[in-house]
GROMACS .gro file of C-alpha atoms in nm:
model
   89
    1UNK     CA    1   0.000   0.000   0.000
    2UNK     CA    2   0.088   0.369   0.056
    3UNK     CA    3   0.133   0.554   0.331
    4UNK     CA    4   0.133   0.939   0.278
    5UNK     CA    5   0.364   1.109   0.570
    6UNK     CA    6   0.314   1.512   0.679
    7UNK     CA    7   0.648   1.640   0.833
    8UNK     CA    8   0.769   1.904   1.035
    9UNK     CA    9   0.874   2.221   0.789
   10UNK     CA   10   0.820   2.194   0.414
   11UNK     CA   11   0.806   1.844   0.313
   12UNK     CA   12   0.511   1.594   0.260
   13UNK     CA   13   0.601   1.211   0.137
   14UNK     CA   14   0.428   0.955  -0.047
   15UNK     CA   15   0.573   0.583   0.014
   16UNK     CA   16   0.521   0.269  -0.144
   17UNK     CA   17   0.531  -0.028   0.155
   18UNK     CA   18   0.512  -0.310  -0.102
   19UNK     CA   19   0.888  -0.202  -0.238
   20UNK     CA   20   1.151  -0.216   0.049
   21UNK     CA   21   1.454   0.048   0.003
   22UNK     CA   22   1.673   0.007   0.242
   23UNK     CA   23   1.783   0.369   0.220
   24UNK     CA   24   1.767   0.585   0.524
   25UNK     CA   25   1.639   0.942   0.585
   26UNK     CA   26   1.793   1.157   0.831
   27UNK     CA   27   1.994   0.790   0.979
   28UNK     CA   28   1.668   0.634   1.011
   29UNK     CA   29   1.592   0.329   0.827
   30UNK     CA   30   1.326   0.323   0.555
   31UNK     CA   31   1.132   0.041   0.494
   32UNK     CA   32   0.967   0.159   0.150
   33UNK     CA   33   1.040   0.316  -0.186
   34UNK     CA   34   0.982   0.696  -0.192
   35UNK     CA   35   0.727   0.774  -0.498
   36UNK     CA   36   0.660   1.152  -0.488
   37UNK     CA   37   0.784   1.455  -0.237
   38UNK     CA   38   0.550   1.764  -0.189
   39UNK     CA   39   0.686   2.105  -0.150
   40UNK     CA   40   0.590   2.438  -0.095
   41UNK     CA   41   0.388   2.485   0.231
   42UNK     CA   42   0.538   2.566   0.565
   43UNK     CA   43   0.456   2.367   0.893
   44UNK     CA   44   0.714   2.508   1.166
   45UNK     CA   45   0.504   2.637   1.431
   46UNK     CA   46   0.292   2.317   1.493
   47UNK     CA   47   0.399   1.971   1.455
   48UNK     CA   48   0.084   1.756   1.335
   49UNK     CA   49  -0.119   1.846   1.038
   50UNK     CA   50  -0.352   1.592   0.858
   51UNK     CA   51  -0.280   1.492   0.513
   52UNK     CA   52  -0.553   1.287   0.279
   53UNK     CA   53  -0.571   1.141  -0.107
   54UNK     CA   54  -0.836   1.310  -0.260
   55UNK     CA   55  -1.045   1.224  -0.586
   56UNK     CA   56  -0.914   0.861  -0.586
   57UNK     CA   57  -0.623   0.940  -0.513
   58UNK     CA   58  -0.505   1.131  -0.810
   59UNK     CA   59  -0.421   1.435  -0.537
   60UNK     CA   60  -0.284   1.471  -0.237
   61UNK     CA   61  -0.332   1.771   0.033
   62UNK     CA   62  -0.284   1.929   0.366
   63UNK     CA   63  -0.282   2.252   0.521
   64UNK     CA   64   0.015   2.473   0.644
   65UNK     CA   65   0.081   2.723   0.941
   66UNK     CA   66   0.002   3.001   0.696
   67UNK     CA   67  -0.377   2.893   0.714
   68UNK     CA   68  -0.371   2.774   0.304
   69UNK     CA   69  -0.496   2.460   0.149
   70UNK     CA   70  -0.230   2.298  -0.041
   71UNK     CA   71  -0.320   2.029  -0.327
   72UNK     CA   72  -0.043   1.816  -0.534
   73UNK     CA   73  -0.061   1.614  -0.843
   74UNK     CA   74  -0.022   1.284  -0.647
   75UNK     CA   75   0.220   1.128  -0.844
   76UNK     CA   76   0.401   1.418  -1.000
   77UNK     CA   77   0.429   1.647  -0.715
   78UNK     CA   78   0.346   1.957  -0.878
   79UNK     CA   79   0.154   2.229  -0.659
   80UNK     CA   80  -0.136   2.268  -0.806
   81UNK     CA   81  -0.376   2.463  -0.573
   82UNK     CA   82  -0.313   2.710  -0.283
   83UNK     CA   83  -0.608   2.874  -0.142
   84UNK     CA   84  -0.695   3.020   0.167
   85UNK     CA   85  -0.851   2.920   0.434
   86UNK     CA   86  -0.946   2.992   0.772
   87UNK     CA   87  -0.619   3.159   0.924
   88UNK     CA   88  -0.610   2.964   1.212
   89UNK     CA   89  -0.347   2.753   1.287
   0.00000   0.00000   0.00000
């Protein structure tokens, strides 16, 4: 399956758990192939944000601390939508 992962700062990751790597990211093992990374939102000033596949899973999204919606081409990465949202973080 995949596993989509929201960290702290800019990046967002899409994995595939059915193809092991055996990289590592920042000295950690990892377990699965990377498929995509998603840039271009910020996520400093709070750690957890929800992430979700949207519109069977062709597109990925989350928010940021900047109170925007961010939405990615799922496989390419491209940022395809920003738009505003509530302002709270």
């Amino acid at each position: 399956g995949e596993l989509l992962v929201n960290l702290r700062g800019e990046r967002m990751l899409l994995f595939d758990s059915r193809a092991p790597a055996g990289d590592s990211f920042q000295h950690i093992p990892v377990l699965a192939d990377t498929i995509a990374e998603y840039h271009g939102r910020a996520n400093d000033e709070t750690f957890a944000k929800e992430c979700a596949f949207l519109h069977d899973g062709g597109y990925v999204t989350t928010g940021g601390d900047c109170g925007h919606l961010f939405v990615w081409g799922k496989r390419s990465g491209e940022l395809l939508l920003k738009a505003r949202g509530d302002g709270a973080i």
